[in-house]
Amino acid sequence: MSKSPEARHLLHSGYFHPVLRKLQTSNVEISPYNLVFPVFVGNNEKPVDVKSMPGVVQYGVSNIEECLRPIVNKGLKLVLLFGVEHGILKDEKGSYADSPRNPVIQVIPKLRRCFPDLIIMCDVCLCAYTNHGHCGIMSSDGVIDNEASIERIAQVALAYAQAGAHIVAPSDMMDGRIGAIKRSLIDYGLGNRVSVLSYAAKFASGFYGPFRDVTKSAPVFSDRKCYQLPPGSKGLATRAVLRDVTEGCDMLMVKPGLAYLDIVKQTKDAHPEYPLFVYQVSGEYAMLYHAAKAGAIDLRGVLEEVLLSMRRAGADCIITYFTPIILDWLQVKSKY
Ligand code: PB1
């Protein structure tokens, strides 16, 4: 008779039943409140399929209500808006970013009216609107002019806030833009009405390609390595998060996600008092989509694992282009 293991080494007794397994994983639940749906919006009359991200659709100001309503009815709680406008005049300071003609500015009041309970978040950056494709304003010698950049980013954030955004999310990575935005919101009486979600630990990643293809926002020269964090630097991630916390951000983000879960964990462990978002970016979306299409993985099983890893690492909210299908899965699950 083999000697049975000591009682405290018997783990199977803790998870042999689905309900027990649910108890063992209750703090990494995925609910609609843990999901943010990134949405491309332009002035296209009909929804347009996004070629670089199969399954993702670019909405237009005129059709976003009918496109989003089914997803809101499935429980959608948060959207993150990105303006997509081709053929616009791009200039040194990204003037179109806060133009009244910008589809983001046009669509915010409409979404507020149609979906009063939906949280409207706006990405704030210049790269889709500057003629050089960088996220800030450049000096004559091709280097970021940080002071001019944070002043401009604050102007754009204010415009989205005044249009009705609940949350502004600066993805530019300029030093000091959080303080500049907070001061601007306070000066215009919006300091207690609009949240600032900082893309605090955002890395110079190769995972952004499909997005840049959609928004035509790749840098015309050089790259973003002088202002997005070096992928290998935990220390700079710690310092960037601390900088943005000190300047008054309301919430934090790590981006990309899967290759940076250690940064998610270190950020949440250091700042448990802040809601932490993680962005499953376009390249991560495309990677999973195409692997599943090729039959290499089962999308649902692997995506659930990835989402759990992000929640386990400490993310409170996951920004993911898969949000609509995840809401479908949650609906089916909730019936049992
Ligand atoms: O899904 C994605 O790839 C997101 C890309 C992201 C949007 N916030 C930025 C990354 C980049 O192109 O450098 C855009 C920067 N403002």
Short mmCIF file of C-alpha atoms and ligand atoms in Angstrom, two decimals:
data_model
loop_
_atom_site.label_atom_id
_atom_site.label_comp_id
_atom_site.label_asym_id
_atom_site.label_seq_id
_atom_site.Cartn_x
_atom_site.Cartn_y
_atom_site.Cartn_z
CA MET A 1 0.00 0.00 0.00
CA SER A 2 1.77 3.17 -1.11
CA LYS A 3 1.92 5.83 1.56
CA SER A 4 -0.64 8.53 0.62
CA PRO A 5 0.78 12.08 0.57
CA GLU A 6 0.28 14.25 3.61
CA ALA A 7 -3.16 15.85 3.77
CA ARG A 8 -1.72 19.31 3.09
CA HIS A 9 -0.17 17.99 -0.15
CA LEU A 10 -3.55 16.85 -1.45
CA LEU A 11 -4.49 19.71 -3.82
CA HIS A 12 -6.97 17.94 -6.12
CA SER A 13 -9.55 18.11 -3.34
CA GLY A 14 -9.57 21.88 -3.81
CA TYR A 15 -10.62 21.99 -7.43
CA PHE A 16 -12.19 18.72 -8.56
CA HIS A 17 -15.55 20.48 -9.19
CA PRO A 18 -16.28 23.46 -11.54
CA VAL A 19 -17.71 25.52 -8.67
CA LEU A 20 -14.56 24.88 -6.61
CA ARG A 21 -12.48 25.91 -9.63
CA LYS A 22 -14.52 29.12 -9.84
CA LEU A 23 -13.81 29.81 -6.18
CA GLN A 24 -10.09 29.30 -6.80
CA THR A 25 -10.10 31.94 -9.58
CA SER A 26 -12.65 34.48 -8.31
CA ASN A 27 -10.19 37.37 -8.15
CA VAL A 28 -9.30 37.11 -11.85
CA GLU A 29 -12.88 37.15 -13.16
CA ILE A 30 -13.51 38.72 -16.54
CA SER A 31 -16.67 40.84 -16.55
CA PRO A 32 -17.78 43.67 -18.87
CA TYR A 33 -16.30 46.08 -16.31
CA ASN A 34 -12.86 44.61 -16.98
CA LEU A 35 -13.05 45.31 -20.74
CA VAL A 36 -12.44 48.39 -22.89
CA PHE A 37 -13.34 48.29 -26.58
CA PRO A 38 -10.92 50.34 -28.76
CA VAL A 39 -12.98 51.89 -31.58
CA PHE A 40 -11.79 53.45 -34.84
CA VAL A 41 -14.11 56.22 -36.00
CA GLY A 42 -13.95 58.18 -39.25
CA ASN A 43 -16.35 60.00 -41.56
CA ASN A 44 -17.05 56.88 -43.64
CA GLU A 45 -20.73 56.53 -44.55
CA LYS A 46 -20.61 52.75 -44.10
CA PRO A 47 -18.58 50.63 -41.66
CA VAL A 48 -15.23 49.66 -43.19
CA ASP A 49 -13.36 46.42 -42.51
CA VAL A 50 -9.85 47.06 -41.13
CA LYS A 51 -7.57 45.09 -43.46
CA SER A 52 -4.63 44.82 -41.04
CA MET A 53 -6.92 43.58 -38.24
CA PRO A 54 -9.44 41.08 -39.65
CA GLY A 55 -12.67 41.14 -37.64
CA VAL A 56 -12.19 44.78 -36.61
CA VAL A 57 -14.45 47.39 -38.23
CA GLN A 58 -13.93 51.14 -38.57
CA TYR A 59 -17.16 52.94 -37.75
CA GLY A 60 -18.32 56.29 -39.12
CA VAL A 61 -19.95 59.17 -37.25
CA SER A 62 -23.16 58.45 -39.17
CA ASN A 63 -23.30 54.72 -38.41
CA ILE A 64 -21.60 54.25 -35.05
CA GLU A 65 -24.89 54.16 -33.11
CA GLU A 66 -26.32 51.26 -35.08
CA CYS A 67 -22.93 49.47 -35.02
CA LEU A 68 -22.33 49.88 -31.28
CA ARG A 69 -25.89 49.30 -30.00
CA PRO A 70 -25.78 45.47 -30.25
CA ILE A 71 -22.46 45.47 -28.39
CA VAL A 72 -23.77 47.87 -25.72
CA ASN A 73 -26.79 45.59 -25.36
CA LYS A 74 -24.37 42.71 -24.63
CA GLY A 75 -22.96 44.70 -21.71
CA LEU A 76 -20.25 46.99 -23.14
CA LYS A 77 -19.23 49.54 -20.47
CA LEU A 78 -16.18 51.38 -21.88
CA VAL A 79 -14.97 52.46 -25.35
CA LEU A 80 -11.63 54.04 -26.30
CA LEU A 81 -11.96 56.26 -29.38
CA PHE A 82 -9.35 56.71 -32.13
CA GLY A 83 -9.97 59.14 -35.01
CA VAL A 84 -9.19 57.82 -38.48
CA GLU A 85 -9.26 60.42 -41.22
CA HIS A 86 -7.34 59.95 -44.47
CA GLY A 87 -6.75 62.77 -46.90
CA ILE A 88 -6.65 65.46 -44.21
CA LEU A 89 -4.04 68.21 -44.18
CA LYS A 90 -1.38 67.11 -41.71
CA ASP A 91 0.90 69.80 -40.28
CA GLU A 92 3.70 70.32 -37.76
CA LYS A 93 1.43 70.56 -34.73
CA GLY A 94 -1.34 68.12 -35.69
CA SER A 95 -3.99 70.83 -36.00
CA TYR A 96 -6.68 68.34 -37.04
CA ALA A 97 -6.41 66.49 -33.71
CA ASP A 98 -8.77 69.00 -32.07
CA SER A 99 -10.52 70.34 -35.18
CA PRO A 100 -14.32 70.52 -34.81
CA ARG A 101 -14.37 68.40 -38.01
CA ASN A 102 -12.43 65.59 -36.30
CA PRO A 103 -14.74 62.54 -36.14
CA VAL A 104 -13.78 61.95 -32.51
CA ILE A 105 -15.05 65.40 -31.51
CA GLN A 106 -18.15 64.93 -33.61
CA VAL A 107 -19.00 61.50 -32.26
CA ILE A 108 -18.55 62.13 -28.50
CA PRO A 109 -21.81 64.12 -27.97
CA LYS A 110 -23.67 61.55 -30.08
CA LEU A 111 -22.40 58.65 -27.99
CA ARG A 112 -23.17 60.50 -24.76
CA ARG A 113 -26.76 60.98 -26.01
CA CYS A 114 -27.30 57.47 -27.41
CA PHE A 115 -25.54 55.53 -24.65
CA PRO A 116 -25.77 57.56 -21.41
CA ASP A 117 -24.20 54.80 -19.31
CA LEU A 118 -21.24 54.13 -21.63
CA ILE A 119 -17.84 55.47 -20.53
CA ILE A 120 -16.28 57.44 -23.39
CA MET A 121 -12.48 57.39 -23.35
CA CYS A 122 -10.38 59.29 -25.92
CA ASP A 123 -6.82 58.50 -26.91
CA VAL A 124 -4.90 61.79 -27.00
CA CYS A 125 -1.97 61.98 -29.39
CA LEU A 126 -0.69 63.90 -32.41
CA CYS A 127 0.87 61.13 -34.51
CA ALA A 128 -2.19 60.56 -36.75
CA TYR A 129 -2.34 64.30 -37.48
CA THR A 130 1.27 65.52 -37.79
CA ASN A 131 3.10 65.66 -41.13
CA HIS A 132 6.12 63.98 -39.50
CA GLY A 133 4.08 61.24 -37.83
CA HIS A 134 5.56 61.73 -34.38
CA CYS A 135 3.51 61.89 -31.18
CA GLY A 136 4.76 65.36 -30.25
CA ILE A 137 5.98 68.59 -31.82
CA MET A 138 9.48 68.46 -33.31
CA SER A 139 12.22 71.08 -33.01
CA SER A 140 13.91 72.26 -36.21
CA ASP A 141 16.70 69.73 -35.64
CA GLY A 142 14.28 66.77 -35.63
CA VAL A 143 14.22 66.29 -31.86
CA ILE A 144 11.04 66.39 -29.73
CA ASP A 145 10.26 69.87 -28.37
CA ASN A 146 8.87 68.63 -25.05
CA GLU A 147 7.47 71.92 -23.75
CA ALA A 148 5.62 72.69 -26.99
CA SER A 149 4.43 69.07 -27.16
CA ILE A 150 2.84 68.93 -23.70
CA GLU A 151 1.16 72.29 -24.26
CA ARG A 152 -0.33 70.96 -27.51
CA ILE A 153 -1.33 67.61 -26.00
CA ALA A 154 -3.10 69.46 -23.18
CA GLN A 155 -5.03 71.51 -25.76
CA VAL A 156 -6.20 68.35 -27.54
CA ALA A 157 -7.13 66.62 -24.27
CA LEU A 158 -9.15 69.69 -23.25
CA ALA A 159 -11.00 69.70 -26.58
CA TYR A 160 -12.05 66.05 -26.10
CA ALA A 161 -13.01 66.76 -22.49
CA GLN A 162 -15.10 69.77 -23.52
CA ALA A 163 -16.77 67.63 -26.20
CA GLY A 164 -17.91 65.30 -23.39
CA ALA A 165 -15.27 62.59 -22.94
CA HIS A 166 -15.30 60.99 -19.46
CA ILE A 167 -11.64 59.95 -19.70
CA VAL A 168 -8.71 61.36 -21.69
CA ALA A 169 -5.79 58.98 -22.27
CA PRO A 170 -2.56 60.58 -23.53
CA SER A 171 -0.56 57.96 -25.45
CA ASP A 172 2.16 60.38 -26.56
CA MET A 173 4.66 59.60 -23.78
CA MET A 174 5.97 63.17 -23.47
CA ASP A 175 7.52 64.11 -20.10
CA GLY A 176 5.07 66.17 -18.02
CA ARG A 177 1.99 65.87 -20.19
CA ILE A 178 -0.10 64.52 -17.28
CA GLY A 179 0.53 67.64 -15.19
CA ALA A 180 -0.16 69.86 -18.21
CA ILE A 181 -3.48 68.11 -18.92
CA LYS A 182 -4.58 68.15 -15.26
CA ARG A 183 -3.80 71.89 -14.98
CA SER A 184 -5.74 72.59 -18.16
CA LEU A 185 -8.77 70.56 -17.02
CA ILE A 186 -8.76 72.34 -13.65
CA ASP A 187 -8.38 75.78 -15.26
CA TYR A 188 -11.46 75.09 -17.41
CA GLY A 189 -13.60 73.75 -14.57
CA LEU A 190 -13.32 70.10 -15.62
CA GLY A 191 -10.86 68.96 -12.98
CA ASN A 192 -13.53 66.94 -11.15
CA ARG A 193 -15.45 65.80 -14.24
CA VAL A 194 -12.83 64.19 -16.47
CA SER A 195 -10.38 61.40 -15.57
CA VAL A 196 -6.84 61.17 -16.87
CA LEU A 197 -5.73 57.65 -17.77
CA SER A 198 -2.00 57.72 -18.34
CA TYR A 199 -0.32 55.38 -20.81
CA ALA A 200 2.38 55.48 -18.14
CA ALA A 201 4.48 52.42 -19.00
CA LYS A 202 4.27 52.32 -22.78
CA PHE A 203 7.11 50.63 -24.64
CA ALA A 204 8.70 51.16 -28.04
CA SER A 205 7.21 47.91 -29.29
CA GLY A 206 6.99 46.08 -32.60
CA PHE A 207 3.42 45.16 -31.75
CA TYR A 208 1.86 48.42 -33.06
CA GLY A 209 2.10 47.80 -36.80
CA PRO A 210 -1.52 46.93 -37.65
CA PHE A 211 -2.74 49.99 -35.75
CA ARG A 212 -0.32 52.31 -37.54
CA ASP A 213 -1.54 50.87 -40.81
CA VAL A 214 -5.14 51.79 -39.98
CA THR A 215 -4.48 55.30 -38.69
CA LYS A 216 -1.57 56.05 -41.06
CA SER A 217 0.33 57.16 -37.96
CA ALA A 218 3.80 55.69 -38.47
CA PRO A 219 6.70 58.14 -38.02
CA VAL A 220 7.84 59.59 -41.39
CA PHE A 221 11.43 59.54 -40.21
CA SER A 222 13.30 57.81 -37.39
CA ASP A 223 11.26 56.04 -34.71
CA ARG A 224 9.68 56.58 -31.27
CA LYS A 225 12.52 55.17 -29.23
CA CYS A 226 13.40 58.58 -27.78
CA TYR A 227 10.03 58.89 -26.05
CA GLN A 228 8.48 55.42 -25.78
CA LEU A 229 10.20 53.26 -23.15
CA PRO A 230 13.01 50.86 -24.08
CA PRO A 231 11.48 47.32 -23.95
CA GLY A 232 14.16 46.11 -21.55
CA SER A 233 13.82 48.85 -18.96
CA LYS A 234 11.91 48.02 -15.77
CA GLY A 235 13.53 50.98 -14.03
CA LEU A 236 12.26 53.56 -16.51
CA ALA A 237 8.80 51.96 -16.29
CA THR A 238 8.89 52.40 -12.51
CA ARG A 239 10.02 56.03 -12.86
CA ALA A 240 7.48 56.85 -15.61
CA VAL A 241 4.62 55.48 -13.48
CA LEU A 242 5.85 57.42 -10.42
CA ARG A 243 6.15 60.60 -12.52
CA ASP A 244 2.56 60.33 -13.74
CA VAL A 245 1.20 59.43 -10.28
CA THR A 246 3.01 62.47 -8.88
CA GLU A 247 1.52 64.69 -11.61
CA GLY A 248 -2.00 63.60 -10.71
CA CYS A 249 -3.14 60.92 -13.13
CA ASP A 250 -6.29 59.08 -12.03
CA MET A 251 -5.48 55.70 -13.59
CA LEU A 252 -2.46 53.89 -15.02
CA MET A 253 -1.76 51.76 -18.08
CA VAL A 254 0.89 49.32 -19.23
CA LYS A 255 1.21 48.77 -22.98
CA PRO A 256 1.62 46.37 -24.78
CA GLY A 257 0.29 43.52 -22.65
CA LEU A 258 1.43 39.95 -23.09
CA ALA A 259 5.15 40.68 -23.43
CA TYR A 260 5.03 43.07 -20.44
CA LEU A 261 3.12 41.18 -17.72
CA ASP A 262 6.05 41.62 -15.33
CA ILE A 263 5.59 45.39 -15.70
CA VAL A 264 1.85 44.96 -15.06
CA LYS A 265 2.66 43.10 -11.84
CA GLN A 266 5.33 45.54 -10.64
CA THR A 267 3.05 48.51 -11.37
CA LYS A 268 0.04 47.07 -9.54
CA ASP A 269 2.17 45.93 -6.62
CA ALA A 270 3.68 49.43 -6.31
CA HIS A 271 0.38 51.31 -6.80
CA PRO A 272 -2.54 49.09 -5.72
CA GLU A 273 -4.57 52.24 -5.04
CA TYR A 274 -4.81 53.07 -8.79
CA PRO A 275 -6.97 51.28 -11.37
CA LEU A 276 -4.51 49.62 -13.74
CA PHE A 277 -5.31 49.13 -17.44
CA VAL A 278 -3.38 46.92 -19.84
CA TYR A 279 -3.61 47.33 -23.61
CA GLN A 280 -3.71 44.17 -25.73
CA VAL A 281 -2.48 46.05 -28.80
CA SER A 282 -3.11 45.53 -32.50
CA GLY A 283 -0.14 43.23 -33.05
CA GLU A 284 -1.24 41.01 -30.15
CA TYR A 285 -4.74 40.90 -31.63
CA ALA A 286 -3.43 40.00 -35.08
CA MET A 287 -1.05 37.38 -33.66
CA LEU A 288 -3.86 35.49 -31.91
CA TYR A 289 -6.31 35.95 -34.80
CA HIS A 290 -3.95 34.57 -37.44
CA ALA A 291 -2.67 31.74 -35.23
CA ALA A 292 -6.28 30.63 -34.72
CA LYS A 293 -7.03 31.07 -38.43
CA ALA A 294 -4.04 28.86 -39.22
CA GLY A 295 -5.40 26.24 -36.84
CA ALA A 296 -2.40 26.52 -34.53
CA ILE A 297 -4.50 27.49 -31.48
CA ASP A 298 -8.10 27.49 -30.32
CA LEU A 299 -8.88 31.22 -30.10
CA ARG A 300 -11.35 31.04 -27.25
CA GLY A 301 -9.20 28.86 -25.03
CA VAL A 302 -5.98 30.77 -25.64
CA LEU A 303 -7.59 34.22 -25.46
CA GLU A 304 -9.17 33.32 -22.12
CA GLU A 305 -5.73 32.23 -20.89
CA VAL A 306 -4.17 35.49 -22.04
CA LEU A 307 -6.90 37.59 -20.40
CA LEU A 308 -6.51 35.60 -17.16
CA SER A 309 -2.74 36.18 -17.25
CA MET A 310 -3.34 39.93 -17.49
CA ARG A 311 -5.83 39.90 -14.62
CA ARG A 312 -3.55 37.61 -12.56
CA ALA A 313 -0.64 39.99 -13.13
CA GLY A 314 -2.77 42.77 -11.63
CA ALA A 315 -4.64 44.46 -14.49
CA ASP A 316 -8.08 45.71 -13.47
CA CYS A 317 -9.14 46.53 -17.04
CA ILE A 318 -8.06 45.08 -20.38
CA ILE A 319 -8.20 47.16 -23.56
CA THR A 320 -8.83 44.61 -26.27
CA TYR A 321 -10.13 44.55 -29.84
CA PHE A 322 -11.66 41.15 -28.98
CA THR A 323 -14.18 42.85 -26.64
CA PRO A 324 -17.30 42.12 -28.76
CA ILE A 325 -16.66 38.37 -28.94
CA ILE A 326 -15.67 38.20 -25.27
CA LEU A 327 -19.01 39.82 -24.39
CA ASP A 328 -20.72 37.11 -26.49
CA TRP A 329 -18.91 34.43 -24.47
CA LEU A 330 -19.82 36.12 -21.16
CA GLN A 331 -23.48 36.26 -22.21
CA VAL A 332 -23.55 32.52 -22.89
CA LYS A 333 -21.69 31.80 -19.63
CA SER A 334 -24.14 33.94 -17.62
CA LYS A 335 -27.00 31.70 -18.72
CA TYR A 336 -25.62 28.79 -16.68
O1 PB1 B 1 -3.38 48.76 -30.88
C1 PB1 B 1 -2.31 49.41 -30.98
O2 PB1 B 1 -1.31 49.01 -31.62
C2 PB1 B 1 -2.25 50.73 -30.27
C3 PB1 B 1 -1.20 51.70 -30.83
C4 PB1 B 1 -1.08 52.91 -29.96
C5 PB1 B 1 -2.39 53.62 -29.76
N1 PB1 B 1 -2.41 54.29 -28.52
C6 PB1 B 1 0.06 53.81 -30.30
C7 PB1 B 1 1.32 53.08 -30.63
C8 PB1 B 1 2.24 53.65 -31.69
O3 PB1 B 1 1.84 53.69 -32.85
O4 PB1 B 1 3.34 54.05 -31.33
C9 PB1 B 1 -0.26 55.09 -30.98
C10 PB1 B 1 0.63 56.20 -30.43
N2 PB1 B 1 -0.01 57.41 -30.20
#
